[in-house]
Amino acid sequence: MSPEAPPHGKLLIFTAPSGAGKTTIVRHLLDRFPQLAFSVSATTRPPRVGEVDGRDYHFLTPAEFARRVAAGEFVEYEEVYPGRFYGTLHSEVHRSWAADKCVVFDIEVKGATTIKRHYPQDSLAVFVAPPDEETLFQRLRDRSTEDADSLRVRIARAGEELAYRERFDRILVNDDLPRALREAEGLADSFLR
Ligand code: ADP
Ligand code: 5GP
């Protein structure tokens, strides 16, 4: 077996529109379950304050991202917002599996669908649903990470993304956070057994 292609492990996917709470839930699970390893995506968007290259994302120039697409380095990639690319690297998935870990994803709905299609048996795809659209938008605004333009495109895209909710294995409603975190722990626990 070549080092580039270790045997398949498991994949735990969290997907949702921006602001629904994926990152909050995924970080909580990474703290609780040492068997999980985060798939660090590549992106062409600039880092936010506090984000670290190689930990939160691999921050790439558009040219470097395009070079890696041409080299076949991505499991999937999407132009999530105009001019902003995000993608999952094969190397991230293989690194986790080689370490005997289950790889966990924080990813938008189209990429999640692609990964689920590639690994239908070994993956669990969880859609994180906000209680309602207005709460989602309010959380995005309160997070204060986006400028006005970025906020607008995220809100514009959210309706389309919410329509994907029935396509995944589970829907996790993120209303009361402690309750949602407990439910996420339960899902992870049974999937990892
Ligand atoms: P995503 O990764 O899906 O974009 P985040 O995890 O960044 O979403 O959450 C968006 C914002 O909403 C963050 O500021 C986060 O602290 C907050 N948040 C997440 N879950 C809840 C919740 N259940 N109730 C209130 N605020 C929440
Ligand atoms: P953000 O800019 O808020 O970090 O991410 C924007 C959106 O891109 C989020 O919905 C996030 O989950 C998604 N995303 C992050 N990484 C990837 C990836 O590797 N592939 C895809 N398709 N989407 C991603």
PDB file of N, CA and C in Angstrom, residues 22-67:
ATOM      1  N   LYS A  22     -21.322  25.218  12.691  1.00  0.00           N
ATOM      2  CA  LYS A  22     -20.445  24.059  12.400  1.00  0.00           C
ATOM      3  C   LYS A  22     -19.124  24.134  13.155  1.00  0.00           C
ATOM      4  N   THR A  23     -18.473  25.296  13.041  1.00  0.00           N
ATOM      5  CA  THR A  23     -17.133  25.424  13.630  1.00  0.00           C
ATOM      6  C   THR A  23     -17.202  25.227  15.140  1.00  0.00           C
ATOM      7  N   THR A  24     -18.223  25.822  15.775  1.00  0.00           N
ATOM      8  CA  THR A  24     -18.395  25.690  17.221  1.00  0.00           C
ATOM      9  C   THR A  24     -18.549  24.215  17.594  1.00  0.00           C
ATOM     10  N   ILE A  25     -19.356  23.494  16.855  1.00  0.00           N
ATOM     11  CA  ILE A  25     -19.626  22.082  17.155  1.00  0.00           C
ATOM     12  C   ILE A  25     -18.390  21.224  16.875  1.00  0.00           C
ATOM     13  N   VAL A  26     -17.748  21.470  15.748  1.00  0.00           N
ATOM     14  CA  VAL A  26     -16.576  20.664  15.380  1.00  0.00           C
ATOM     15  C   VAL A  26     -15.441  20.874  16.394  1.00  0.00           C
ATOM     16  N   ARG A  27     -15.226  22.110  16.799  1.00  0.00           N
ATOM     17  CA  ARG A  27     -14.161  22.371  17.805  1.00  0.00           C
ATOM     18  C   ARG A  27     -14.455  21.646  19.106  1.00  0.00           C
ATOM     19  N   HIS A  28     -15.711  21.656  19.507  1.00  0.00           N
ATOM     20  CA  HIS A  28     -16.106  20.967  20.739  1.00  0.00           C
ATOM     21  C   HIS A  28     -15.810  19.458  20.612  1.00  0.00           C
ATOM     22  N   LEU A  29     -16.168  18.888  19.487  1.00  0.00           N
ATOM     23  CA  LEU A  29     -15.948  17.434  19.319  1.00  0.00           C
ATOM     24  C   LEU A  29     -14.453  17.099  19.269  1.00  0.00           C
ATOM     25  N   LEU A  30     -13.664  17.981  18.652  1.00  0.00           N
ATOM     26  CA  LEU A  30     -12.209  17.728  18.586  1.00  0.00           C
ATOM     27  C   LEU A  30     -11.602  17.726  19.989  1.00  0.00           C
ATOM     28  N   ASP A  31     -12.155  18.558  20.882  1.00  0.00           N
ATOM     29  CA  ASP A  31     -11.680  18.561  22.274  1.00  0.00           C
ATOM     30  C   ASP A  31     -12.070  17.286  23.009  1.00  0.00           C
ATOM     31  N   ARG A  32     -13.251  16.759  22.669  1.00  0.00           N
ATOM     32  CA  ARG A  32     -13.789  15.630  23.411  1.00  0.00           C
ATOM     33  C   ARG A  32     -13.320  14.270  22.914  1.00  0.00           C
ATOM     34  N   PHE A  33     -13.062  14.176  21.606  1.00  0.00           N
ATOM     35  CA  PHE A  33     -12.778  12.863  21.000  1.00  0.00           C
ATOM     36  C   PHE A  33     -11.383  12.861  20.371  1.00  0.00           C
ATOM     37  N   PRO A  34     -10.414  12.274  21.065  1.00  0.00           N
ATOM     38  CA  PRO A  34      -9.051  12.248  20.505  1.00  0.00           C
ATOM     39  C   PRO A  34      -8.946  11.393  19.237  1.00  0.00           C
ATOM     40  N   GLN A  35      -9.972  10.598  18.975  1.00  0.00           N
ATOM     41  CA  GLN A  35      -9.953   9.770  17.744  1.00  0.00           C
ATOM     42  C   GLN A  35     -10.255  10.607  16.500  1.00  0.00           C
ATOM     43  N   LEU A  36     -10.639  11.884  16.678  1.00  0.00           N
ATOM     44  CA  LEU A  36     -10.983  12.732  15.530  1.00  0.00           C
ATOM     45  C   LEU A  36      -9.799  13.603  15.116  1.00  0.00           C
ATOM     46  N   ALA A  37      -9.661  13.839  13.816  1.00  0.00           N
ATOM     47  CA  ALA A  37      -8.652  14.785  13.308  1.00  0.00           C
ATOM     48  C   ALA A  37      -9.332  15.698  12.295  1.00  0.00           C
ATOM     49  N   PHE A  38      -9.065  16.986  12.409  1.00  0.00           N
ATOM     50  CA  PHE A  38      -9.718  17.977  11.548  1.00  0.00           C
ATOM     51  C   PHE A  38      -9.100  17.985  10.152  1.00  0.00           C
ATOM     52  N   SER A  39      -9.939  18.006   9.136  1.00  0.00           N
ATOM     53  CA  SER A  39      -9.459  18.179   7.765  1.00  0.00           C
ATOM     54  C   SER A  39      -9.263  19.674   7.522  1.00  0.00           C
ATOM     55  N   VAL A  40      -8.017  20.094   7.488  1.00  0.00           N
ATOM     56  CA  VAL A  40      -7.703  21.514   7.268  1.00  0.00           C
ATOM     57  C   VAL A  40      -7.864  21.804   5.778  1.00  0.00           C
ATOM     58  N   SER A  41      -8.880  22.589   5.452  1.00  0.00           N
ATOM     59  CA  SER A  41      -9.164  22.900   4.047  1.00  0.00           C
ATOM     60  C   SER A  41      -8.171  23.909   3.500  1.00  0.00           C
ATOM     61  N   ALA A  42      -8.100  23.965   2.182  1.00  0.00           N
ATOM     62  CA  ALA A  42      -7.373  25.049   1.518  1.00  0.00           C
ATOM     63  C   ALA A  42      -8.387  26.114   1.116  1.00  0.00           C
ATOM     64  N   THR A  43      -7.976  27.367   1.168  1.00  0.00           N
ATOM     65  CA  THR A  43      -8.869  28.447   0.724  1.00  0.00           C
ATOM     66  C   THR A  43      -8.073  29.613   0.154  1.00  0.00           C
ATOM     67  N   THR A  44      -8.752  30.371  -0.709  1.00  0.00           N
ATOM     68  CA  THR A  44      -8.128  31.600  -1.228  1.00  0.00           C
ATOM     69  C   THR A  44      -8.628  32.833  -0.468  1.00  0.00           C
ATOM     70  N   ARG A  45      -9.494  32.628   0.546  1.00  0.00           N
ATOM     71  CA  ARG A  45      -9.908  33.831   1.292  1.00  0.00           C
ATOM     72  C   ARG A  45      -8.804  34.211   2.283  1.00  0.00           C
ATOM     73  N   PRO A  46      -8.724  35.512   2.620  1.00  0.00           N
ATOM     74  CA  PRO A  46      -7.665  35.921   3.568  1.00  0.00           C
ATOM     75  C   PRO A  46      -7.972  35.430   4.980  1.00  0.00           C
ATOM     76  N   PRO A  47      -6.944  35.252   5.810  1.00  0.00           N
ATOM     77  CA  PRO A  47      -7.180  34.828   7.197  1.00  0.00           C
ATOM     78  C   PRO A  47      -7.934  35.893   7.992  1.00  0.00           C
ATOM     79  N   ARG A  48      -8.805  35.420   8.917  1.00  0.00           N
ATOM     80  CA  ARG A  48      -9.420  36.339   9.880  1.00  0.00           C
ATOM     81  C   ARG A  48      -8.442  36.539  11.030  1.00  0.00           C
ATOM     82  N   VAL A  49      -8.694  37.581  11.809  1.00  0.00           N
ATOM     83  CA  VAL A  49      -7.867  37.807  12.995  1.00  0.00           C
ATOM     84  C   VAL A  49      -7.905  36.539  13.854  1.00  0.00           C
ATOM     85  N   GLY A  50      -6.736  36.047  14.245  1.00  0.00           N
ATOM     86  CA  GLY A  50      -6.673  34.868  15.118  1.00  0.00           C
ATOM     87  C   GLY A  50      -6.550  33.556  14.365  1.00  0.00           C
ATOM     88  N   GLU A  51      -6.838  33.555  13.071  1.00  0.00           N
ATOM     89  CA  GLU A  51      -6.708  32.298  12.319  1.00  0.00           C
ATOM     90  C   GLU A  51      -5.237  32.034  11.992  1.00  0.00           C
ATOM     91  N   VAL A  52      -4.869  30.749  12.043  1.00  0.00           N
ATOM     92  CA  VAL A  52      -3.475  30.358  11.840  1.00  0.00           C
ATOM     93  C   VAL A  52      -3.382  29.481  10.602  1.00  0.00           C
ATOM     94  N   ASP A  53      -2.425  29.821   9.729  1.00  0.00           N
ATOM     95  CA  ASP A  53      -2.204  29.039   8.508  1.00  0.00           C
ATOM     96  C   ASP A  53      -1.780  27.617   8.887  1.00  0.00           C
ATOM     97  N   GLY A  54      -2.422  26.621   8.290  1.00  0.00           N
ATOM     98  CA  GLY A  54      -2.073  25.227   8.577  1.00  0.00           C
ATOM     99  C   GLY A  54      -2.881  24.641   9.726  1.00  0.00           C
ATOM    100  N   ARG A  55      -3.510  25.500  10.533  1.00  0.00           N
ATOM    101  CA  ARG A  55      -4.363  25.010  11.624  1.00  0.00           C
ATOM    102  C   ARG A  55      -5.835  25.216  11.269  1.00  0.00           C
ATOM    103  N   ASP A  56      -6.201  26.449  10.915  1.00  0.00           N
ATOM    104  CA  ASP A  56      -7.596  26.741  10.554  1.00  0.00           C
ATOM    105  C   ASP A  56      -7.835  26.451   9.074  1.00  0.00           C
ATOM    106  N   TYR A  57      -6.932  26.874   8.251  1.00  0.00           N
ATOM    107  CA  TYR A  57      -6.954  26.647   6.801  1.00  0.00           C
ATOM    108  C   TYR A  57      -5.523  26.624   6.297  1.00  0.00           C
ATOM    109  N   HIS A  58      -5.349  26.091   5.099  1.00  0.00           N
ATOM    110  CA  HIS A  58      -4.146  26.363   4.328  1.00  0.00           C
ATOM    111  C   HIS A  58      -4.520  27.552   3.448  1.00  0.00           C
ATOM    112  N   PHE A  59      -3.974  28.723   3.758  1.00  0.00           N
ATOM    113  CA  PHE A  59      -4.318  29.930   3.007  1.00  0.00           C
ATOM    114  C   PHE A  59      -3.428  29.999   1.764  1.00  0.00           C
ATOM    115  N   LEU A  60      -4.065  29.910   0.588  1.00  0.00           N
ATOM    116  CA  LEU A  60      -3.318  29.854  -0.666  1.00  0.00           C
ATOM    117  C   LEU A  60      -3.649  31.054  -1.545  1.00  0.00           C
ATOM    118  N   THR A  61      -2.712  31.422  -2.397  1.00  0.00           N
ATOM    119  CA  THR A  61      -3.020  32.423  -3.421  1.00  0.00           C
ATOM    120  C   THR A  61      -3.913  31.740  -4.475  1.00  0.00           C
ATOM    121  N   PRO A  62      -4.683  32.528  -5.231  1.00  0.00           N
ATOM    122  CA  PRO A  62      -5.493  31.915  -6.295  1.00  0.00           C
ATOM    123  C   PRO A  62      -4.632  31.081  -7.264  1.00  0.00           C
ATOM    124  N   ALA A  63      -3.410  31.550  -7.566  1.00  0.00           N
ATOM    125  CA  ALA A  63      -2.549  30.806  -8.507  1.00  0.00           C
ATOM    126  C   ALA A  63      -2.133  29.457  -7.922  1.00  0.00           C
ATOM    127  N   GLU A  64      -1.797  29.442  -6.649  1.00  0.00           N
ATOM    128  CA  GLU A  64      -1.382  28.191  -5.997  1.00  0.00           C
ATOM    129  C   GLU A  64      -2.569  27.230  -5.885  1.00  0.00           C
ATOM    130  N   PHE A  65      -3.739  27.780  -5.598  1.00  0.00           N
ATOM    131  CA  PHE A  65      -4.934  26.945  -5.515  1.00  0.00           C
ATOM    132  C   PHE A  65      -5.175  26.292  -6.890  1.00  0.00           C
ATOM    133  N   ALA A  66      -5.107  27.104  -7.945  1.00  0.00           N
ATOM    134  CA  ALA A  66      -5.349  26.588  -9.308  1.00  0.00           C
ATOM    135  C   ALA A  66      -4.301  25.529  -9.675  1.00  0.00           C
ATOM    136  N   ARG A  67      -3.059  25.742  -9.262  1.00  0.00           N
ATOM    137  CA  ARG A  67      -2.006  24.765  -9.563  1.00  0.00           C
ATOM    138  C   ARG A  67      -2.336  23.420  -8.905  1.00  0.00           C
TER     139      ARG A  67
END
